[in-house]
Structures are given as structure tokens and as C-alpha cells.
CSV table of C-alpha atoms and ligand atoms in Angstrom, one decimal:
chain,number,residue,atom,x,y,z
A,2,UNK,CA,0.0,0.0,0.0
A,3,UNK,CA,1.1,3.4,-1.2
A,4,UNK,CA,0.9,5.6,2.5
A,5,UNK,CA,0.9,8.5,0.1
A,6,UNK,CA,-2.7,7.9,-0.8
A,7,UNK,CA,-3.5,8.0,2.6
A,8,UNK,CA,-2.1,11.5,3.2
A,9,UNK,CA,-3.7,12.5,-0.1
A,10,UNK,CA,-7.3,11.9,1.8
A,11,UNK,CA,-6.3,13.8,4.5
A,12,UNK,CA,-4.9,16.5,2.7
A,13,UNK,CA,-8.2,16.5,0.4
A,14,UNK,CA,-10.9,16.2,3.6
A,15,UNK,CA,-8.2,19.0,6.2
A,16,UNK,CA,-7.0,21.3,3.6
A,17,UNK,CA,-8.6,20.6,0.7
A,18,UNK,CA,-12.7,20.8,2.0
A,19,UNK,CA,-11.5,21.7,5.7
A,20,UNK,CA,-14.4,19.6,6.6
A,21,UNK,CA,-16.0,20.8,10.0
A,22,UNK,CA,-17.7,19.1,13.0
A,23,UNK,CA,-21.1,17.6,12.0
A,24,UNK,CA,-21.1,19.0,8.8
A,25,UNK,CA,-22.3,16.5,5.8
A,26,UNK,CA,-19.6,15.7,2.8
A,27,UNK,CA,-20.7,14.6,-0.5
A,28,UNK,CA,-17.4,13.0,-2.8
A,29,UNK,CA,-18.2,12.9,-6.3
A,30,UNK,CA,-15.5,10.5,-7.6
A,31,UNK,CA,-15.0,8.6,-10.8
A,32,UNK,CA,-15.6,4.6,-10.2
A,33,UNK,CA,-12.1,3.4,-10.1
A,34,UNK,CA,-10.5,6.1,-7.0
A,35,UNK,CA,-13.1,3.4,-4.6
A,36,UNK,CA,-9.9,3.0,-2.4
A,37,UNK,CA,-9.0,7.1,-2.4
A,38,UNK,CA,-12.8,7.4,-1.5
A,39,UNK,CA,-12.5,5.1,1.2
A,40,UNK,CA,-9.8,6.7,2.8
A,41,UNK,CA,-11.8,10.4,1.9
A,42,UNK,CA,-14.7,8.8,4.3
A,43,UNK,CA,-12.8,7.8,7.2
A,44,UNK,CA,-10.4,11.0,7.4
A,45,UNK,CA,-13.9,13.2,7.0
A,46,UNK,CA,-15.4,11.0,10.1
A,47,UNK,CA,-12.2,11.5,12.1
A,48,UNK,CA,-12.6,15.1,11.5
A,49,UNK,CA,-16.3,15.0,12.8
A,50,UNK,CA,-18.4,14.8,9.8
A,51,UNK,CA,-21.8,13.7,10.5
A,52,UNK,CA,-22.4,11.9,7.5
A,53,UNK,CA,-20.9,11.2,4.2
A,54,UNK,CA,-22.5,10.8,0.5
A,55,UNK,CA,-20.7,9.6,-2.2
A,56,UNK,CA,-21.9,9.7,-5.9
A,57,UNK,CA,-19.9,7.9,-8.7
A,58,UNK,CA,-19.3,8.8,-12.1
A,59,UNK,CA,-17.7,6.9,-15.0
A,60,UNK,CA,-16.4,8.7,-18.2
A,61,UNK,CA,-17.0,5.0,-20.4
A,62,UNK,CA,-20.3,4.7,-19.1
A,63,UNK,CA,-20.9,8.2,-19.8
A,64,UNK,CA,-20.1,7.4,-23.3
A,65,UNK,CA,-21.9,4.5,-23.6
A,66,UNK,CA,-25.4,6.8,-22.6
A,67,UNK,CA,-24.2,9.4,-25.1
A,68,UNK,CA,-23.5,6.4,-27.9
A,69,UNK,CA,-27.3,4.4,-27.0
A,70,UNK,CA,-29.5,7.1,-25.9
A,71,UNK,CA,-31.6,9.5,-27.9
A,72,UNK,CA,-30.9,13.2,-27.4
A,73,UNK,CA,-34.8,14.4,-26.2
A,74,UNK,CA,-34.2,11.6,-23.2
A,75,UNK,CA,-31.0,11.8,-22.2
A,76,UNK,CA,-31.0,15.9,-22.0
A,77,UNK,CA,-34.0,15.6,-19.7
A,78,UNK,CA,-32.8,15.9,-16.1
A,79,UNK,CA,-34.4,13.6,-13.4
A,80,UNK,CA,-35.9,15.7,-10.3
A,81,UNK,CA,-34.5,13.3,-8.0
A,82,UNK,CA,-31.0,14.0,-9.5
A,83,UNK,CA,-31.7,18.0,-9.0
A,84,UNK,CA,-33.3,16.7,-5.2
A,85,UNK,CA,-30.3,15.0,-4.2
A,86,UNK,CA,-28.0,18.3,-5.0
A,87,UNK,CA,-30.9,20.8,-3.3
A,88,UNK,CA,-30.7,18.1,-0.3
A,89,UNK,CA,-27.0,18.4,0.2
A,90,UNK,CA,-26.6,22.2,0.0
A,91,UNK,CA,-29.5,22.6,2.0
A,92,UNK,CA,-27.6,20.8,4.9
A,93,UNK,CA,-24.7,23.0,4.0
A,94,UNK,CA,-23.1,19.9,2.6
A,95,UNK,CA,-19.2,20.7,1.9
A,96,UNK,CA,-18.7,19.1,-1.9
A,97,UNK,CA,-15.1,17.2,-2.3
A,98,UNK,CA,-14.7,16.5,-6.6
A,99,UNK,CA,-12.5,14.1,-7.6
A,100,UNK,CA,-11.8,14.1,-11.4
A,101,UNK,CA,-10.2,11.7,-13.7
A,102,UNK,CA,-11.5,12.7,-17.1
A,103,UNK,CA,-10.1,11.1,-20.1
A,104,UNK,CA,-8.3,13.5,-22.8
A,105,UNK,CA,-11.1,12.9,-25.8
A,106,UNK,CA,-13.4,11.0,-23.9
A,107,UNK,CA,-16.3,12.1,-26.0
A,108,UNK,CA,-14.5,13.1,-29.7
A,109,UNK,CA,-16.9,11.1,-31.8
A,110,UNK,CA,-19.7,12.1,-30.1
A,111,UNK,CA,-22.2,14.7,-31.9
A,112,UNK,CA,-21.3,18.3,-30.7
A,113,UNK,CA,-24.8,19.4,-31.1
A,114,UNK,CA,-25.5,16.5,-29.0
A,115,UNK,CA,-23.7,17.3,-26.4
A,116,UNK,CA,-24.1,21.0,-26.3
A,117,UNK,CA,-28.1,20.1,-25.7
A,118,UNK,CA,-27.5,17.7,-22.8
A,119,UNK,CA,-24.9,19.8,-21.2
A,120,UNK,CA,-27.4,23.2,-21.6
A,121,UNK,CA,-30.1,21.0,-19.8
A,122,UNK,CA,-27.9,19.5,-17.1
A,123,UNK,CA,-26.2,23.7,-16.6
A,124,UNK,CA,-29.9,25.1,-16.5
A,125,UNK,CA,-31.6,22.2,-13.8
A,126,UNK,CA,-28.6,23.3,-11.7
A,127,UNK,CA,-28.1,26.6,-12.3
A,128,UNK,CA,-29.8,27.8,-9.3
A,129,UNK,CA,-27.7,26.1,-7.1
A,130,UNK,CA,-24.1,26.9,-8.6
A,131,UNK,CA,-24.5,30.3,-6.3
A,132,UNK,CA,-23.5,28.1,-3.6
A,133,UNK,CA,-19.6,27.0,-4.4
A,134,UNK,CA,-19.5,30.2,-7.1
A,135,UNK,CA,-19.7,32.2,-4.3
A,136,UNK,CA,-18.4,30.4,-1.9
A,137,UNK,CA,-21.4,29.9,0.5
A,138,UNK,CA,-19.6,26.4,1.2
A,139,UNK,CA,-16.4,25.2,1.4
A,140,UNK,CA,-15.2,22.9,-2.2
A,141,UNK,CA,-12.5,21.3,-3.5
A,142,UNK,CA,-11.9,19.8,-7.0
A,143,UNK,CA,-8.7,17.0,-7.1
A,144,UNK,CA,-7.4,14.7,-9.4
A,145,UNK,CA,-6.7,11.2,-10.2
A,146,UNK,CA,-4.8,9.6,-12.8
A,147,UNK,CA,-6.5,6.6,-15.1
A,148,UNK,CA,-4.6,4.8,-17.7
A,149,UNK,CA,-6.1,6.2,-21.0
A,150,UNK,CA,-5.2,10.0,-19.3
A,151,UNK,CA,-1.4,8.8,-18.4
A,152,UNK,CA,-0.7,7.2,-21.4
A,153,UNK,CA,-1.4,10.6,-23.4
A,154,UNK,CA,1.0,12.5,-21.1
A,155,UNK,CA,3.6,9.4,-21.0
A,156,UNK,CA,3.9,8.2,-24.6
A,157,UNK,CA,6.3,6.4,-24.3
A,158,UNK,CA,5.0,4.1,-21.2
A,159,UNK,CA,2.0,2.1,-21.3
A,160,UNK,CA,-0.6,0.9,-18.9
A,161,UNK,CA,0.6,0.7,-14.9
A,162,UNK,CA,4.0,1.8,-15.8
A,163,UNK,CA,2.4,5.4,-17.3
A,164,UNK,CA,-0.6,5.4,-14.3
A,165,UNK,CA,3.1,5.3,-11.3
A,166,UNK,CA,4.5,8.3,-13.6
A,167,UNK,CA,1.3,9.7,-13.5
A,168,UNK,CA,0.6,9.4,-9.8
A,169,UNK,CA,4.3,10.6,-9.0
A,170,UNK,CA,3.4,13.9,-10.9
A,171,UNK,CA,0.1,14.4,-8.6
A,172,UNK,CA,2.1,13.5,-5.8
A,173,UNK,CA,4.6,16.6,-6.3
A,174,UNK,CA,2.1,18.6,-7.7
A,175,UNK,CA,0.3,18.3,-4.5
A,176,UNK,CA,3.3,18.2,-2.2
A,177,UNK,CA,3.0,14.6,-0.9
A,178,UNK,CA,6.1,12.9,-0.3
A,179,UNK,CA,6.9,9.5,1.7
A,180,UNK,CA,8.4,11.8,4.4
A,181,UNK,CA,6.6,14.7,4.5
A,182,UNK,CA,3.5,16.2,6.5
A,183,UNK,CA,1.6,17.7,3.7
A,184,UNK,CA,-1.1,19.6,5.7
A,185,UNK,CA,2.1,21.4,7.0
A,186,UNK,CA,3.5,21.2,3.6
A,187,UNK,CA,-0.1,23.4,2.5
A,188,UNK,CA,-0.1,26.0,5.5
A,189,UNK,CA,3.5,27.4,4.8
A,190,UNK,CA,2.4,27.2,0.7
A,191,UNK,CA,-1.0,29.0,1.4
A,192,UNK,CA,0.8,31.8,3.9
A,193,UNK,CA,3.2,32.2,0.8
A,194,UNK,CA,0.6,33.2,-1.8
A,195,UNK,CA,-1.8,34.8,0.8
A,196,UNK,CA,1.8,36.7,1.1
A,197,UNK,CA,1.9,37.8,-2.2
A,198,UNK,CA,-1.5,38.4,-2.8
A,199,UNK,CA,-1.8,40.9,0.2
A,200,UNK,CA,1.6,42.3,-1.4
A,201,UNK,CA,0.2,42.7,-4.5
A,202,UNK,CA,-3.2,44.3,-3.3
A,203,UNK,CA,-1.5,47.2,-1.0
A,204,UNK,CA,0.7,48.4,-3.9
A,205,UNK,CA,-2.9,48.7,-6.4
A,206,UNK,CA,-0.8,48.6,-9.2
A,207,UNK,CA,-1.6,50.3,-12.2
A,208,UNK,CA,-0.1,48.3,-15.0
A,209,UNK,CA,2.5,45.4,-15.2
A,210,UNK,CA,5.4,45.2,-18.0
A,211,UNK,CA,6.5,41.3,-19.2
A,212,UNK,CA,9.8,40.8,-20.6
A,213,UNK,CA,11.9,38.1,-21.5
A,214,UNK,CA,14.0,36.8,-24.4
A,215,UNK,CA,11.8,35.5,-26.5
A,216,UNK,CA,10.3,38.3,-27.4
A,217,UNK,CA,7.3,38.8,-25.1
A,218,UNK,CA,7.2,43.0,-24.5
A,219,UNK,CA,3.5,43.5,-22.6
A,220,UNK,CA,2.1,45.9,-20.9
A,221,UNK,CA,-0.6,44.9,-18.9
A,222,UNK,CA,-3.1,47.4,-17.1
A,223,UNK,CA,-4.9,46.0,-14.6
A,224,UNK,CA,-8.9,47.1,-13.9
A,225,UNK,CA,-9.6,49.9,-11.3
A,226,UNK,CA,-10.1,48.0,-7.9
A,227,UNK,CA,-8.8,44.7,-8.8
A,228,UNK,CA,-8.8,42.3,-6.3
A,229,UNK,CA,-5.7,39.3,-6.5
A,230,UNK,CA,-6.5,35.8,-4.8
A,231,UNK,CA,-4.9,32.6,-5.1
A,232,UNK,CA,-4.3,29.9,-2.6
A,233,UNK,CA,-6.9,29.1,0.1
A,234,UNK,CA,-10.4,30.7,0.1
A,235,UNK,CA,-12.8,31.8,2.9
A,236,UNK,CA,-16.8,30.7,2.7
A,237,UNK,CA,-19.0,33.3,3.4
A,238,UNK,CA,-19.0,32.3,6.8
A,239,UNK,CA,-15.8,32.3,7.4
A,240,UNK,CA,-14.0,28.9,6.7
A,241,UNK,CA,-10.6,28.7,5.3
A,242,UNK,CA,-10.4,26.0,2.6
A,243,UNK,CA,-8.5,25.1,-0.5
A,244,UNK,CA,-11.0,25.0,-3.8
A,245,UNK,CA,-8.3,23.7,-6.5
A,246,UNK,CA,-5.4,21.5,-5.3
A,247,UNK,CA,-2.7,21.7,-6.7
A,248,UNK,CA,-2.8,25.5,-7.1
A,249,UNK,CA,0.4,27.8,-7.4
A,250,UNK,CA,-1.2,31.0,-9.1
A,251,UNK,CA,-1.9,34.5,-7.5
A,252,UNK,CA,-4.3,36.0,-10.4
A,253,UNK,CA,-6.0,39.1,-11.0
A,254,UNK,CA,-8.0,40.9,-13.4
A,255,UNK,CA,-6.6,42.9,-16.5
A,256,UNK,CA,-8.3,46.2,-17.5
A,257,UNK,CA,-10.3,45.1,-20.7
A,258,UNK,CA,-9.1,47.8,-22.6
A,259,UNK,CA,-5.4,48.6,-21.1
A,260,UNK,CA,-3.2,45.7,-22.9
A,261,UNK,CA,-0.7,46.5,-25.6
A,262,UNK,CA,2.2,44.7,-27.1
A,263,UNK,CA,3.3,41.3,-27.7
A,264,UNK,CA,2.9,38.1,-25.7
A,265,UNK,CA,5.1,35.1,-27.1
A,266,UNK,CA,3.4,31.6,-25.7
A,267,UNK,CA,6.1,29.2,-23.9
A,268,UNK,CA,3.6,26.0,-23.7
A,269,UNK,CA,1.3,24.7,-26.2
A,270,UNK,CA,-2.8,26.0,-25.9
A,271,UNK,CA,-5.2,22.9,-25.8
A,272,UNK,CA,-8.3,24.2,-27.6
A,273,UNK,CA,-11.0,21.7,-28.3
A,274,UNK,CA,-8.9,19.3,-28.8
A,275,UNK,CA,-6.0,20.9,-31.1
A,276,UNK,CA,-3.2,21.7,-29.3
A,277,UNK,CA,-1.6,25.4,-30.6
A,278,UNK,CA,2.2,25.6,-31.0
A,279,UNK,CA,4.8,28.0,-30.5
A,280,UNK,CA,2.1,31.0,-30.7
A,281,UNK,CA,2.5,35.0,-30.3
A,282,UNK,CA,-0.2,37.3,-29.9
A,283,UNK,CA,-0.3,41.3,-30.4
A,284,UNK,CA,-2.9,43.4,-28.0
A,285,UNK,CA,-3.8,47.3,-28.8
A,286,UNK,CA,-6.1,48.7,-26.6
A,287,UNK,CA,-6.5,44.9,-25.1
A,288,UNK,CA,-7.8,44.0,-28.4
A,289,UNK,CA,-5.5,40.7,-30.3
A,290,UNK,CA,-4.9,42.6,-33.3
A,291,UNK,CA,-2.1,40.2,-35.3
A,292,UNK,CA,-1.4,36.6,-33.8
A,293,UNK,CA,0.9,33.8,-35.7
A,294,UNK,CA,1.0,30.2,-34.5
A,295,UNK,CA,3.6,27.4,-35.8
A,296,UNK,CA,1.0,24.7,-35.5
A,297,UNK,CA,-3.0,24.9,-35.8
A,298,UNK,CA,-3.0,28.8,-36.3
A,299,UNK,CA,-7.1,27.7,-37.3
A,300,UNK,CA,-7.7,26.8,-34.1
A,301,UNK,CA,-6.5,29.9,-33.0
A,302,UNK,CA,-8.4,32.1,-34.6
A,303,UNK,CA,-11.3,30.0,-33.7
A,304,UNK,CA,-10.5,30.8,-30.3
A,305,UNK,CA,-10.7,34.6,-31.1
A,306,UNK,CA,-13.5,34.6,-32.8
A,307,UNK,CA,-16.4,33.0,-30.3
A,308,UNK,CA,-17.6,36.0,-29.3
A,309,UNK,CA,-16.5,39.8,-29.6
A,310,UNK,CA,-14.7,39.7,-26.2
A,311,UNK,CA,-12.7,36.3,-26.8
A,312,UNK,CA,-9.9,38.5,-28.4
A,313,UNK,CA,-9.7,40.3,-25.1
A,314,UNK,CA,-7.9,39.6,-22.0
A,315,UNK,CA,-9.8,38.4,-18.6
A,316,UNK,CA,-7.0,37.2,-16.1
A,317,UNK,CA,-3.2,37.6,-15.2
A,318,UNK,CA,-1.7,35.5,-13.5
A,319,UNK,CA,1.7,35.3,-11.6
A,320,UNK,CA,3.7,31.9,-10.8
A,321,UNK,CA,7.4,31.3,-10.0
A,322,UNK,CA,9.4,29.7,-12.6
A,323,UNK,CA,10.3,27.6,-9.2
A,324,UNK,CA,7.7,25.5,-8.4
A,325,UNK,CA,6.7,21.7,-8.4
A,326,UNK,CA,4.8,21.7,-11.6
A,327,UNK,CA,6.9,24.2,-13.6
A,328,UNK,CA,9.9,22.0,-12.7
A,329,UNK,CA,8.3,18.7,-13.9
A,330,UNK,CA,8.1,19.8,-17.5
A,331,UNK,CA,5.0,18.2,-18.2
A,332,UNK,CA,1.9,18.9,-20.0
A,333,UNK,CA,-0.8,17.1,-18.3
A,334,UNK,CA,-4.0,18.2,-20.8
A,335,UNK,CA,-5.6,19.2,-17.9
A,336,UNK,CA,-6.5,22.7,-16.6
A,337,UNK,CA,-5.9,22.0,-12.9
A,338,UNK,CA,-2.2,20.9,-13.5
A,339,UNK,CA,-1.1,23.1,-16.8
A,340,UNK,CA,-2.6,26.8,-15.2
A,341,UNK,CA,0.2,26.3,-12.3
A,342,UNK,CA,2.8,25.7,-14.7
A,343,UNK,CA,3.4,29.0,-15.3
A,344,UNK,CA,2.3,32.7,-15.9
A,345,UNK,CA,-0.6,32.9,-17.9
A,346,UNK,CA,-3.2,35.1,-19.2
A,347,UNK,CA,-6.4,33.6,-20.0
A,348,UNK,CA,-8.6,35.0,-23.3
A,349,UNK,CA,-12.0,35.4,-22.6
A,350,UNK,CA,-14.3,36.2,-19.5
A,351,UNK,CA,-12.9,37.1,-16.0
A,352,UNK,CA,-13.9,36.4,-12.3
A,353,UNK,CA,-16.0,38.6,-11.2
A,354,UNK,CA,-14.9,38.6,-7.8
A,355,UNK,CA,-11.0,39.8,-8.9
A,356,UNK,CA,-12.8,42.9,-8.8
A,357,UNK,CA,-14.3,45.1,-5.6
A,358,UNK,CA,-18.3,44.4,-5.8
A,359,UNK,CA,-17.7,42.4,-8.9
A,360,UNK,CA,-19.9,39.6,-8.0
A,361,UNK,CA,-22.7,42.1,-7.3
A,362,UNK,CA,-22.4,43.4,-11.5
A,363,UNK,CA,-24.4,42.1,-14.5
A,364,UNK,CA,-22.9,41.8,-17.8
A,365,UNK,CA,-23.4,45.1,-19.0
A,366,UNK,CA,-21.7,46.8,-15.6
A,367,UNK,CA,-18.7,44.3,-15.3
A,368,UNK,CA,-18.1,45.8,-19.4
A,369,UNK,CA,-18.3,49.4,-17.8
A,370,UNK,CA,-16.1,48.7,-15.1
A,371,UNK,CA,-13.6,47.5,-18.0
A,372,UNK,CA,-14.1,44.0,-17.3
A,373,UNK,CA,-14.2,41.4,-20.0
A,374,UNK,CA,-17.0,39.3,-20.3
A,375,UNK,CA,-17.5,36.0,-22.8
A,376,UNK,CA,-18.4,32.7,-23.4
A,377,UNK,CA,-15.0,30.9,-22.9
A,378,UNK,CA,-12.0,31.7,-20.7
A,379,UNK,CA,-9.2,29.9,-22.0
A,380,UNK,CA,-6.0,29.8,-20.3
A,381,UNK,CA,-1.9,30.0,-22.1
A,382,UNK,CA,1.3,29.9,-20.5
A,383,UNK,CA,3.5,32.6,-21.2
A,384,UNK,CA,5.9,32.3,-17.9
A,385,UNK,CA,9.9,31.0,-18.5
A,386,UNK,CA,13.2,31.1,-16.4
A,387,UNK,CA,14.0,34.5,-17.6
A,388,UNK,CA,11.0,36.6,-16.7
A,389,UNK,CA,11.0,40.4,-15.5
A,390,UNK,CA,7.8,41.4,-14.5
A,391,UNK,CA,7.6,45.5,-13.3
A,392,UNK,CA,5.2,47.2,-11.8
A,393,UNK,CA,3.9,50.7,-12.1
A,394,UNK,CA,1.9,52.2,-9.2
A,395,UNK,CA,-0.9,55.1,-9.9
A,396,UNK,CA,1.9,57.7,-8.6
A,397,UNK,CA,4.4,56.8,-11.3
A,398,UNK,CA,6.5,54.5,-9.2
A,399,UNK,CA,8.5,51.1,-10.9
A,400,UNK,CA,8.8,48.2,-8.8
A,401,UNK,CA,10.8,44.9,-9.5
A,402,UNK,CA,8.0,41.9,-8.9
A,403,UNK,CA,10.0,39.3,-11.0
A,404,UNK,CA,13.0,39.3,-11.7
A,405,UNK,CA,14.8,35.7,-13.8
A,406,UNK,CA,11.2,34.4,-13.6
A,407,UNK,CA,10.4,34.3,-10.0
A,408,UNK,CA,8.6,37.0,-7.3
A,409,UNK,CA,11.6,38.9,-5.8
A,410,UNK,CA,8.7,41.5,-4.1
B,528,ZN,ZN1,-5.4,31.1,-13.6
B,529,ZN,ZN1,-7.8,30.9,-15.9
């Protein structure tokens, strides 16, 4: 028995959920983490929760519904199934996710098809998203590897050899090691961004400049009463708790309209299943104006033209050159691992709450406030070891933030 995976549960049910005394849990997990789940269940008892609910989820059997089942039945959402999720926040459930999605899981599948059943499924719930959107409750979203996943990120191993690789990646992504306390590990790394972020927040800067040797020359103005965040979160009533594990980022929102010059990508950009190579991108006025990419320059400009605003910048975001996932040198095809990698900007809508009273806005007021607004949000790394990042206060004053790719503030 790996003792890791037993320090995983406890780092998912302390840190992770921060589960409290006779508070309910409910895991949704993928079939095959049964033994993580396990674990998950006894660390939440030990911890006092009253009661724990586990719903299972399988990406093959999810394929064989969308394969057998006609679109009008399989869009229409069961009350019990919206019941069940009204039940749990009702009892101020906390909600632990444990995800193991397979890169291309559904590529043969109708995309009409599946943009109807995922509307109906985003609609029967939509009421209730309020509660981890806002953070009414504490949530926390981890992964697991399976074999189909590991083999894509490991080519060159197959079956249990690529799952180990796989599973030693999460392990260091998430700071578990044979020898280590990571609940420890996650206070000093929480106090670290919470650092920055309160750093960050008391100079209010009004722009940042990225340079490196590549070629990346960007100025990036950030929105009038941006907020940054990263790291551990606080429910509205007050309970620390991690939503993403791993995380590394401290992220805040660019001014819609204040980004000019050039960006030069460092990783490849997973859109829809095409994965963007060695990729630039010029902003005026926070508009992309000229972009090139090496590889799948379509998918690209795909990207930028969803919707009006998907040309336009809605996040920032700042990690060390020196951290666990950067130093792996791995592209994992999945969000929750690739974002930490490295600085990024994302193209597309931002987080409301990056900005004072954001969450309070509709559409049209988040676009006055210079906040960008659309139907995707799609992170790219831009981050490498030779990074300067300065920053330019309202009152005119420059200030070193990175310097050879890693915070020096
Ligand atoms: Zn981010
Ligand atoms: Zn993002």
C-alpha cells in the first residue's frame, strides 16, 4: 500500500474541504478512486463529519449513454438527480470532486448532442451553482490519474508503468512525499501566496510590464479595484479551505481595454482538442490585433472569434518559474495541473470577484467597469526562467515583482 494515498485523503478532507464538525460531505468521484474514496470517508469521520455521501461517475459509461440514448431523453434531467444536489446544500453539505476525465473522452460524439444535454444538465442546476460560485460552502476539485489519461501524457510508457508516472506527478504537484506532512506542507504554501496576494493588493498597481527573451514585451493594465487571490479561500461564513489542489497561481483581473504589445506563448494551448504551438499574440487597446502560431493557427483564430470579447484579455496571473509543476516539465492536458505551470493570461471572460463588488455586477456593468465578459475563458502559458515582471503604481513608481522568472517583491 502506497501511504501517500492516505495522506492524499487527509490533505483533500483537512485542507482541501476543511471539513467541520457535524457538517455532511458529499465526494463525487470517478468509479475506479473506490480505495481514495474510502480513505476520503474515514479521514472526514475523524474530523467529525456527520455523514458522508458519495456519488460515482464513470467517463466509459458516460459514453456508452451518449452512444445508446436519444438526445430528447438523455437531456431531460431527473428531479431526484436535481433533489439530491438541493438536499445536500440545503444541509450545508461541503462538496469534495474528484476528477479523472479522459483527454477525448467524447470526440466522436455529436457536438450538437452534447451541447443540448450539457445546456439542460447547466440550467436544472443553475440555481444552485450560487452556492460553491460564491463560496457559501467550502469545495474542493482533485485529481486522479486513469490509464487512458497517463498514457497521453507518457507516450512512451503504457498501462501501470504510465498510471506510477502519472501518480508521481500528482504526488509533487500536490506536495506529498513519503516523508513529509503535507497539511504542513499546505499551511507554509497558502501563507506564501496569501503573502503575495496581500503584497500585490496594498501596492494597487496600475499596470505590469512582461519581458523576456523571446520576445514577449507587454504591458498589462490591470482594472480599477482589482482584487488578486490565489491559494486558500474563505466561505462566506468564514472557513478557510482550498478549492483547486494543486494551485500555485496569485491571479488578477486585466483592465479590458489597457493591454498592448506582444505576448510570445512558452507552452502549447489545448483548444478543443488541437493543441496550438509556439504561438504569439499582439494586443492594442486589449484587443489581439495580429497573432501567428507554428502549428493549428485555425484553431486559433477559432478561439478569437467565439464572441467579440474572446480576443480580449480576462485574467493575469503570476507563478514562480520555481515551483513543483513548472519544474516537472510536463503537459498534463488538464487545466488544474497546466494553469500552475506558469504565468498565464487567460482570453476570454474574467472572475468577477477579482474585482471590488464584482460579484454584485451584470454583464453590461462588469463591461463598464472594463471587465471582460465572454463565453470561454481559455488559459496560455507565457511564464519562462528569464521573466522580469515591473510594476507601475498610480503615482508613477516602478517596482521589480520578477525578476529571472520568480517574485523577488
Ligand atoms: Zn489562472
Ligand atoms: Zn484561468
Amino acid at each position: 500500500m502506497d501511504l501517500r494515498l492516505k495522506k492524499y485523503a487527509k490533505l483533500a478532507i483537512r485542507q482541501g474541504v476543511n471539513i467541520q464538525k457535524g457538517q455532511p460531505l458529499v465526494i463525487n468521484a470517478p468509479v475506479e478512486t473506490v480505495e481514495l474514496v474510502r480513505y476520503c470517508t474515514e479521514e472526514a469521520y475523524l474530523a467529525g463529519a456527520s455523514k458522508v455521501d458519495v456519488i460515482w461517475a464513470d467517463d466509459k459509461l458516460s459514453k456508452l449513454h451518449y452512444e445508446n440514448v436519444e438526445t430528447e431523453i438523455l437531456k431531460k434531467v431527473s428531479q431526484w438527480r436535481v433533489d439530491q444536489h438541493k438536499d445536500s446544500i440545503d444541509n450545508k453539505s461541503a462538496f469534495l470532486k474528484i476528477v479523472s476525465d479522459i483527454p477525448g473522452n467524447l470526440k466522436d460524439i455529436d457536438p450538437i448532442k452534447l451541447r443540448e444535454v450539457n445546456k439542460e444538465m447547466s440550467k436544472a442546476m443553475e440555481p444552485y451553482r450560487y452556492y460553491t460560485m460564491a463560496n457559501v460552502g467550502q469545495w474542493c476539485i482533485i485529481a486522479v490519474p486513469n490509464k487512458e489519461w497517463a498514457e497521453i501524457i507518457f507516450p512512451d510508457l503504457k498501462g501501470d508503468d504510465a498510471v506510477k508516472a502519472l501518480w508521481e506527478a500528482i504526488y509533487k504537484s500536490v506536495r506529498i512525499s513519503n516523508d513529509n506532512d503535507p497539511v504542513k506542507e499546505w499551511d507554509e504554501h497558502n501563507e506564501e501566496l496569501r503573502k503575495h496576494n496581500e503584497l500585490l493588493n496594498n501596492y494597487n498597481f496600475k499596470s505590469l510590464h512582461f519581458k523576456n527573451g523571446l520576445g514577449t514585451d507587454l504591458i498589462v493594465e490591470l482594472a480599477n479595484n482589482h482584487i488578486w487571490a490565489g491559494g486558500c479561500d474563505l466561505t462566506q461564513s468564514g472557513i478557510l479551505f482550498n478549492p483547486n489542489m494543486p494551485t500555485e497561481e496569485t491571479f488578477t483581473m486585466p483592465k479590458r481595454t489597457g493591454v498592448n504589445g506582444k505576448v510570445v506563448a512558452t507552452k502549447p494551448l489545448n483548444y478543443q482538442g488541437k493543441l496550438i504551438e509556439n504561438f504569439w499574440l499582439r494586443f492594442e487597446n486589449g484587443k489581439v490585433v495580429e497573432y501567428h502560431a507554428d502549428k493549428e493557427e485555425e484553431a486559433l483564430k477559432n478561439l478569437l472569434e467565439v464572441d467579440e470579447n474572446s480576443s480580449y484579455l480576462g485574467e493575469v496571473a503570476l507563478i514562480s518559474h520555481e515551483s513543483p509543476i513548472s519544474n516537472m516539465n510536463i503537459l498534463f492536458f488538464n487545466t488544474l495541473f497546466d494553469e500552475n505551470a506558469s504565468c498565464h493570461l487567460a482570453l476570454g471572460a474574467a472572475y468577477p470577484n477579482n474585482m471590488k463588488d464584482g460579484e454584485k455586477m451584470n454583464k453590461e456593468e462588469l463591461l463598464a467597469h472594463d471587465c471582460n465578459v465572454s463565453m470561454v475563458h481559455s488559459d496560455f502559458m507565457f511564464g519562462s526562467q528569464d521573466m522580469s515582471i515591473m510594476g507601475q503604481t498610480h503615482e508613477g513608481i516602478e517596482v521589480e515583482i520578477f525578476k529571472n522568472g520568480n517574485f523577488c517583491i
